[in-house]
PDB file of C-alpha atoms in Angstrom:
ATOM      1  CA  LYS V 401       9.483 -12.582  13.720  1.00  0.00           C
ATOM      2  CA  ASN V 402       8.172 -10.015  11.331  1.00  0.00           C
ATOM      3  CA  GLU V 403       9.469  -6.353  11.918  1.00  0.00           C
ATOM      4  CA  VAL V 404       5.527  -5.130  12.108  1.00  0.00           C
ATOM      5  CA  GLU V 405       2.946  -7.328  14.141  1.00  0.00           C
ATOM      6  CA  GLN V 406      -0.679  -6.803  13.874  1.00  0.00           C
ATOM      7  CA  SER V 407      -3.206  -8.360  15.852  1.00  0.00           C
ATOM      8  CA  PRO V 408      -5.660  -9.744  15.767  1.00  0.00           C
ATOM      9  CA  GLN V 409      -5.394 -11.255  12.019  1.00  0.00           C
ATOM     10  CA  ASN V 410      -9.098 -11.689  11.837  1.00  0.00           C
ATOM     11  CA  LEU V 411     -12.008  -9.719  13.463  1.00  0.00           C
ATOM     12  CA  THR V 412     -15.391 -10.268  13.089  1.00  0.00           C
ATOM     13  CA  ALA V 413     -17.828  -7.672  14.899  1.00  0.00           C
ATOM     14  CA  GLN V 414     -21.306  -6.459  14.974  1.00  0.00           C
ATOM     15  CA  GLU V 415     -22.610  -3.636  13.614  1.00  0.00           C
ATOM     16  CA  GLY V 416     -22.219  -0.537  16.127  1.00  0.00           C
ATOM     17  CA  GLU V 417     -19.357  -2.119  18.054  1.00  0.00           C
ATOM     18  CA  PHE V 418     -16.177  -0.533  18.783  1.00  0.00           C
ATOM     19  CA  ILE V 419     -13.029  -1.734  17.334  1.00  0.00           C
ATOM     20  CA  THR V 420      -9.482  -1.861  18.130  1.00  0.00           C
ATOM     21  CA  ILE V 421      -6.952  -3.035  15.801  1.00  0.00           C
ATOM     22  CA  ASN V 422      -3.170  -3.405  17.261  1.00  0.00           C
ATOM     23  CA  CYS V 423       0.198  -2.778  15.653  1.00  0.00           C
ATOM     24  CA  SER V 424       3.787  -3.212  17.213  1.00  0.00           C
ATOM     25  CA  TYR V 425       7.068  -2.599  15.437  1.00  0.00           C
ATOM     26  CA  SER V 426      10.441  -3.630  16.511  1.00  0.00           C
ATOM     27  CA  VAL V 427      12.612  -0.809  14.482  1.00  0.00           C
ATOM     28  CA  GLY V 428      13.295   2.666  15.036  1.00  0.00           C
ATOM     29  CA  ILE V 429      10.586   4.682  12.674  1.00  0.00           C
ATOM     30  CA  SER V 430       9.751   7.958  11.328  1.00  0.00           C
ATOM     31  CA  ALA V 431       6.430   7.469  10.509  1.00  0.00           C
ATOM     32  CA  LEU V 432       3.624   4.856  11.122  1.00  0.00           C
ATOM     33  CA  HIS V 433       1.005   4.555   8.190  1.00  0.00           C
ATOM     34  CA  TRP V 434      -2.702   2.789   8.794  1.00  0.00           C
ATOM     35  CA  LEU V 435      -3.964   1.711   5.339  1.00  0.00           C
ATOM     36  CA  GLN V 436      -7.308   0.055   4.269  1.00  0.00           C
ATOM     37  CA  GLN V 437      -7.587  -2.359   1.462  1.00  0.00           C
ATOM     38  CA  HIS V 438     -10.824  -3.529   0.236  1.00  0.00           C
ATOM     39  CA  PRO V 439     -10.814  -7.238  -1.418  1.00  0.00           C
ATOM     40  CA  GLY V 440      -9.123  -6.984  -4.681  1.00  0.00           C
ATOM     41  CA  GLY V 441      -8.718  -3.360  -4.366  1.00  0.00           C
ATOM     42  CA  GLY V 442      -6.431  -0.672  -4.118  1.00  0.00           C
ATOM     43  CA  ILE V 443      -4.979   0.936  -0.867  1.00  0.00           C
ATOM     44  CA  VAL V 444      -6.262   4.095   1.008  1.00  0.00           C
ATOM     45  CA  SER V 445      -4.301   5.747   3.047  1.00  0.00           C
ATOM     46  CA  LEU V 446      -6.201   6.506   6.573  1.00  0.00           C
ATOM     47  CA  PHE V 447      -3.368   8.034   8.956  1.00  0.00           C
ATOM     48  CA  MET V 448       0.150   8.741   8.935  1.00  0.00           C
ATOM     49  CA  LEU V 449       1.352   9.359  12.434  1.00  0.00           C
ATOM     50  CA  SER V 450       4.664   9.990  14.194  1.00  0.00           C
ATOM     51  CA  SER V 451       3.003  11.057  17.886  1.00  0.00           C
ATOM     52  CA  GLY V 452       0.158  11.355  19.648  1.00  0.00           C
ATOM     53  CA  LYS V 453      -3.450  10.817  18.113  1.00  0.00           C
ATOM     54  CA  LYS V 454      -5.274  11.593  15.228  1.00  0.00           C
ATOM     55  CA  LYS V 455      -9.055  11.428  14.366  1.00  0.00           C
ATOM     56  CA  HIS V 456     -10.955  11.307  11.274  1.00  0.00           C
ATOM     57  CA  GLY V 457     -14.689  10.617  11.408  1.00  0.00           C
ATOM     58  CA  ARG V 458     -14.996   7.565  13.431  1.00  0.00           C
ATOM     59  CA  LEU V 459     -11.602   6.416  12.941  1.00  0.00           C
ATOM     60  CA  ILE V 460      -8.956   7.278  15.740  1.00  0.00           C
ATOM     61  CA  ALA V 461      -5.296   6.474  15.488  1.00  0.00           C
ATOM     62  CA  THR V 462      -2.749   6.526  18.049  1.00  0.00           C
ATOM     63  CA  ILE V 463       1.008   5.805  18.572  1.00  0.00           C
ATOM     64  CA  ASN V 464       3.224   5.333  21.472  1.00  0.00           C
ATOM     65  CA  ILE V 465       6.970   5.886  20.310  1.00  0.00           C
ATOM     66  CA  GLN V 466       8.403   4.425  23.654  1.00  0.00           C
ATOM     67  CA  GLU V 467       6.498   1.403  23.720  1.00  0.00           C
ATOM     68  CA  LYS V 468       6.694   0.958  19.823  1.00  0.00           C
ATOM     69  CA  HIS V 469       3.029   0.636  19.499  1.00  0.00           C
ATOM     70  CA  SER V 470       0.257   1.934  17.697  1.00  0.00           C
ATOM     71  CA  SER V 471      -3.835   1.406  17.801  1.00  0.00           C
ATOM     72  CA  LEU V 472      -6.467   1.917  15.347  1.00  0.00           C
ATOM     73  CA  HIS V 473      -9.817   2.388  16.716  1.00  0.00           C
ATOM     74  CA  ILE V 474     -13.319   2.401  14.711  1.00  0.00           C
ATOM     75  CA  THR V 475     -16.469   3.825  16.592  1.00  0.00           C
ATOM     76  CA  ALA V 476     -19.957   2.471  15.622  1.00  0.00           C
ATOM     77  CA  SER V 477     -18.823   0.055  13.115  1.00  0.00           C
ATOM     78  CA  HIS V 478     -20.512  -0.539   9.937  1.00  0.00           C
ATOM     79  CA  PRO V 479     -20.481  -3.189   7.341  1.00  0.00           C
ATOM     80  CA  ARG V 480     -18.971  -1.031   4.975  1.00  0.00           C
ATOM     81  CA  ASP V 481     -15.830  -0.850   7.232  1.00  0.00           C
ATOM     82  CA  SER V 482     -15.300  -4.396   6.302  1.00  0.00           C
ATOM     83  CA  ALA V 483     -11.824  -4.677   4.853  1.00  0.00           C
ATOM     84  CA  VAL V 484      -8.113  -5.421   5.574  1.00  0.00           C
ATOM     85  CA  TYR V 485      -6.423  -3.001   7.732  1.00  0.00           C
ATOM     86  CA  ILE V 486      -2.789  -2.634   7.512  1.00  0.00           C
ATOM     87  CA  CYS V 487      -0.090  -1.027   9.696  1.00  0.00           C
ATOM     88  CA  ALA V 488       2.871   0.077   7.737  1.00  0.00           C
ATOM     89  CA  VAL V 489       6.040   1.725   9.169  1.00  0.00           C
ATOM     90  CA  ARG V 490       8.677   3.995   7.429  1.00  0.00           C
ATOM     91  CA  GLY V 491      12.159   3.693   9.094  1.00  0.00           C
ATOM     92  CA  ALA V 492      15.655   4.468   8.267  1.00  0.00           C
ATOM     93  CA  THR V 493      15.796   2.844   4.930  1.00  0.00           C
ATOM     94  CA  ASN V 494      12.865   5.145   3.890  1.00  0.00           C
ATOM     95  CA  LYS V 495      11.098   1.998   2.648  1.00  0.00           C
ATOM     96  CA  LEU V 496       7.491   0.994   3.941  1.00  0.00           C
ATOM     97  CA  ILE V 497       7.426  -2.178   6.255  1.00  0.00           C
ATOM     98  CA  PHE V 498       4.174  -3.785   5.998  1.00  0.00           C
ATOM     99  CA  GLY V 499       2.242  -5.618   8.661  1.00  0.00           C
ATOM    100  CA  THR V 500       0.509  -8.537   7.564  1.00  0.00           C
ATOM    101  CA  GLY V 501      -3.177  -7.128   8.066  1.00  0.00           C
ATOM    102  CA  THR V 502      -6.021  -7.542   9.994  1.00  0.00           C
ATOM    103  CA  LEU V 503      -8.941  -8.916   8.072  1.00  0.00           C
ATOM    104  CA  LEU V 504     -12.201  -7.066   9.581  1.00  0.00           C
ATOM    105  CA  ALA V 505     -15.775  -8.305   8.979  1.00  0.00           C
ATOM    106  CA  VAL V 506     -18.731  -5.985  10.375  1.00  0.00           C
ATOM    107  CA  GLN V 507     -21.791  -7.922  10.105  1.00  0.00           C
ATOM    108  CA  PRO V 508     -25.424  -6.022  10.168  1.00  0.00           C
TER     109      PRO V 508
ATOM    110  CA  ASP E1205      -7.604  15.691  -7.846  1.00  0.00           C
ATOM    111  CA  THR E1206      -6.232  13.292  -5.109  1.00  0.00           C
ATOM    112  CA  GLU E1207      -6.275  10.190  -7.307  1.00  0.00           C
ATOM    113  CA  VAL E1208      -3.682   7.939  -8.567  1.00  0.00           C
ATOM    114  CA  THR E1209      -5.199   5.848 -11.908  1.00  0.00           C
ATOM    115  CA  GLN E1210      -3.956   2.765 -12.860  1.00  0.00           C
ATOM    116  CA  THR E1211      -4.867   0.886 -16.251  1.00  0.00           C
ATOM    117  CA  PRO E1212      -5.993  -1.772 -16.949  1.00  0.00           C
ATOM    118  CA  LYS E1213      -7.874  -3.069 -13.778  1.00  0.00           C
ATOM    119  CA  HIS E1214      -7.482  -6.340 -14.974  1.00  0.00           C
ATOM    120  CA  LEU E1215      -5.079  -8.218 -17.506  1.00  0.00           C
ATOM    121  CA  VAL E1216      -4.457 -11.939 -18.728  1.00  0.00           C
ATOM    122  CA  MET E1217      -1.620 -12.316 -20.553  1.00  0.00           C
ATOM    123  CA  GLY E1218       0.544 -15.570 -21.965  1.00  0.00           C
ATOM    124  CA  MET E1219       4.221 -16.077 -21.189  1.00  0.00           C
ATOM    125  CA  THR E1220       4.894 -14.817 -24.453  1.00  0.00           C
ATOM    126  CA  ASN E1221       3.396 -11.774 -24.439  1.00  0.00           C
ATOM    127  CA  LYS E1222       4.504  -7.848 -23.958  1.00  0.00           C
ATOM    128  CA  LYS E1223       2.058  -6.001 -22.147  1.00  0.00           C
ATOM    129  CA  SER E1224       2.255  -2.524 -20.104  1.00  0.00           C
ATOM    130  CA  LEU E1225       0.764  -1.147 -16.979  1.00  0.00           C
ATOM    131  CA  LYS E1226       0.104   2.456 -16.657  1.00  0.00           C
ATOM    132  CA  CYS E1227      -0.099   4.630 -13.627  1.00  0.00           C
ATOM    133  CA  GLU E1228      -1.065   8.457 -13.754  1.00  0.00           C
ATOM    134  CA  GLN E1229      -1.250  11.062 -11.065  1.00  0.00           C
ATOM    135  CA  HIS E1230      -1.918  14.691 -11.163  1.00  0.00           C
ATOM    136  CA  MET E1231      -1.085  15.928  -7.851  1.00  0.00           C
ATOM    137  CA  GLY E1232       2.271  17.232  -8.571  1.00  0.00           C
ATOM    138  CA  HIS E1233       3.942  14.307  -6.500  1.00  0.00           C
ATOM    139  CA  ARG E1234       7.481  13.805  -7.574  1.00  0.00           C
ATOM    140  CA  ALA E1235       7.866  10.004  -6.062  1.00  0.00           C
ATOM    141  CA  MET E1236       6.201   7.240  -7.866  1.00  0.00           C
ATOM    142  CA  TYR E1237       6.283   3.567  -6.576  1.00  0.00           C
ATOM    143  CA  TRP E1238       5.564   0.070  -7.977  1.00  0.00           C
ATOM    144  CA  TYR E1239       4.349  -2.578  -5.375  1.00  0.00           C
ATOM    145  CA  LYS E1240       3.501  -6.158  -6.269  1.00  0.00           C
ATOM    146  CA  GLN E1241       0.873  -8.090  -3.822  1.00  0.00           C
ATOM    147  CA  LYS E1242       0.120 -11.553  -3.725  1.00  0.00           C
ATOM    148  CA  ALA E1243      -3.238 -12.732  -2.211  1.00  0.00           C
ATOM    149  CA  LYS E1244      -3.426 -12.663   1.338  1.00  0.00           C
ATOM    150  CA  LYS E1245       0.230 -11.120   1.661  1.00  0.00           C
ATOM    151  CA  PRO E1246       1.399  -7.456   2.482  1.00  0.00           C
ATOM    152  CA  PRO E1247       2.664  -5.572  -0.932  1.00  0.00           C
ATOM    153  CA  GLU E1248       6.348  -5.509  -1.705  1.00  0.00           C
ATOM    154  CA  LEU E1249       8.134  -2.587  -3.026  1.00  0.00           C
ATOM    155  CA  MET E1250       9.432  -3.238  -6.513  1.00  0.00           C
ATOM    156  CA  PHE E1251      10.605   0.302  -7.900  1.00  0.00           C
ATOM    157  CA  VAL E1252      10.809   3.759  -6.678  1.00  0.00           C
ATOM    158  CA  TYR E1253      11.210   6.700  -9.030  1.00  0.00           C
ATOM    159  CA  SER E1254      12.238  10.136  -7.563  1.00  0.00           C
ATOM    160  CA  TYR E1255      12.106  13.253  -9.862  1.00  0.00           C
ATOM    161  CA  GLU E1256      11.566  10.801 -12.951  1.00  0.00           C
ATOM    162  CA  LYS E1257      14.882   8.801 -12.340  1.00  0.00           C
ATOM    163  CA  LEU E1258      14.610   5.270 -10.980  1.00  0.00           C
ATOM    164  CA  SER E1259      16.315   5.540  -7.181  1.00  0.00           C
ATOM    165  CA  ILE E1260      15.414   2.095  -5.953  1.00  0.00           C
ATOM    166  CA  ASN E1261      15.190  -1.276  -7.673  1.00  0.00           C
ATOM    167  CA  GLU E1262      14.342  -4.121  -5.314  1.00  0.00           C
ATOM    168  CA  SER E1263      16.284  -6.831  -7.296  1.00  0.00           C
ATOM    169  CA  VAL E1264      13.216  -7.166  -9.685  1.00  0.00           C
ATOM    170  CA  PRO E1265      13.939  -9.359 -12.507  1.00  0.00           C
ATOM    171  CA  SER E1266      14.586  -7.940 -15.645  1.00  0.00           C
ATOM    172  CA  ARG E1267      11.354  -9.017 -17.135  1.00  0.00           C
ATOM    173  CA  PHE E1268       9.770  -6.144 -15.602  1.00  0.00           C
ATOM    174  CA  SER E1269      10.808  -2.912 -16.819  1.00  0.00           C
ATOM    175  CA  PRO E1270       9.685   0.449 -15.471  1.00  0.00           C
ATOM    176  CA  GLU E1271       9.637   3.723 -17.163  1.00  0.00           C
ATOM    177  CA  CYS E1272       8.654   7.040 -16.092  1.00  0.00           C
ATOM    178  CA  PRO E1273       8.171   9.317 -19.187  1.00  0.00           C
ATOM    179  CA  ASN E1274       7.449  12.389 -17.229  1.00  0.00           C
ATOM    180  CA  SER E1275       6.403  13.411 -13.742  1.00  0.00           C
ATOM    181  CA  SER E1276       2.508  12.485 -14.022  1.00  0.00           C
ATOM    182  CA  LEU E1277       3.068   9.026 -15.586  1.00  0.00           C
ATOM    183  CA  LEU E1278       4.690   5.686 -14.377  1.00  0.00           C
ATOM    184  CA  ASN E1279       4.586   2.581 -16.660  1.00  0.00           C
ATOM    185  CA  LEU E1280       5.597  -1.079 -15.835  1.00  0.00           C
ATOM    186  CA  HIS E1281       6.414  -3.045 -18.977  1.00  0.00           C
ATOM    187  CA  LEU E1282       6.203  -6.940 -18.801  1.00  0.00           C
ATOM    188  CA  HIS E1283       7.656  -9.285 -21.039  1.00  0.00           C
ATOM    189  CA  ALA E1284       8.192 -13.087 -20.823  1.00  0.00           C
ATOM    190  CA  LEU E1285       6.460 -13.201 -17.560  1.00  0.00           C
ATOM    191  CA  GLN E1286       6.120 -16.439 -15.262  1.00  0.00           C
ATOM    192  CA  PRO E1287       2.822 -17.636 -13.868  1.00  0.00           C
ATOM    193  CA  GLU E1288       4.179 -16.683 -10.509  1.00  0.00           C
ATOM    194  CA  ASP E1289       4.265 -13.410 -11.563  1.00  0.00           C
ATOM    195  CA  SER E1290       0.305 -13.426 -11.209  1.00  0.00           C
ATOM    196  CA  ALA E1291      -0.403 -10.745  -8.693  1.00  0.00           C
ATOM    197  CA  LEU E1292      -1.996  -7.421  -8.057  1.00  0.00           C
ATOM    198  CA  TYR E1293       0.198  -4.682  -8.823  1.00  0.00           C
ATOM    199  CA  LEU E1294      -0.185  -1.520  -7.328  1.00  0.00           C
ATOM    200  CA  CYS E1295       1.359   2.063  -7.941  1.00  0.00           C
ATOM    201  CA  ALA E1296       1.781   4.750  -5.246  1.00  0.00           C
ATOM    202  CA  SER E1297       3.031   8.166  -5.547  1.00  0.00           C
ATOM    203  CA  SER E1298       3.889  10.767  -2.688  1.00  0.00           C
ATOM    204  CA  GLN E1299       5.009  14.432  -2.965  1.00  0.00           C
ATOM    205  CA  VAL E1300       8.547  13.399  -2.445  1.00  0.00           C
ATOM    206  CA  ASN E1301      10.513  10.318  -1.552  1.00  0.00           C
ATOM    207  CA  ARG E1302      10.807  11.217   2.253  1.00  0.00           C
ATOM    208  CA  VAL E1303       9.725   9.421   5.535  1.00  0.00           C
ATOM    209  CA  ASP E1304       7.155  11.896   6.673  1.00  0.00           C
ATOM    210  CA  GLU E1305       5.230  11.794   3.416  1.00  0.00           C
ATOM    211  CA  LYS E1306       1.754  10.306   2.696  1.00  0.00           C
ATOM    212  CA  LEU E1307       1.494   7.844   0.117  1.00  0.00           C
ATOM    213  CA  PHE E1308      -1.469   7.761  -2.404  1.00  0.00           C
ATOM    214  CA  PHE E1309      -2.061   4.370  -3.888  1.00  0.00           C
ATOM    215  CA  GLY E1310      -3.930   3.344  -6.904  1.00  0.00           C
ATOM    216  CA  SER E1311      -6.601   0.487  -6.994  1.00  0.00           C
ATOM    217  CA  GLY E1312      -4.296  -1.953  -8.725  1.00  0.00           C
ATOM    218  CA  THR E1313      -3.926  -4.035 -11.900  1.00  0.00           C
ATOM    219  CA  GLN E1314      -4.806  -7.615 -11.425  1.00  0.00           C
ATOM    220  CA  LEU E1315      -2.349  -9.491 -13.491  1.00  0.00           C
ATOM    221  CA  SER E1316      -2.961 -13.332 -14.347  1.00  0.00           C
ATOM    222  CA  VAL E1317      -0.184 -15.189 -16.565  1.00  0.00           C
ATOM    223  CA  LEU E1318      -1.430 -18.150 -18.085  1.00  0.00           C
TER     224      LEU E1318
END
């Protein structure tokens, strides 16, 4: 079992839909990152959380430390949101542990 | 400037070639990282430099040789690679190598070894 699990692995949505991607982890962490990667491309850091909730534009990230769970929400989704979304945690070893990613396709 | 710039974007090399990947940032970050990513897999950490000194080597084969000539530049020298080394190589940086620091990633070098 991976230390960082994401669900769903694949997600197809219609433009305008509200999207939720979930991340559960089994290790103690100091910070959790949500990353976005377009096909064949580099990675963009969306959020870094250690508690609570953060919002940036149409993106919202929440974390529940007690439950070891985080969610990434996209409101009013758009085709340009189509990408792989990766949850990664940084724990005692100070190394990033990556989830396997969620492939999101938003159709017009 | 909040960019991490990687060159080249694409590289094709033979198994006997010697090539180098370059990564540059001008954010004043003192921690820089090399990651390797195979298709449809998460990135795997290769090396970490902290204040221009190698602090982590994740048991990477010696055919990969990192170099940090100054605080803005990180190189990855490649020699006698194998076809299974074909992957996307990502560079990242952060202010320092600390758990609460945000990472900034480059767009990667897509490497093909023939």
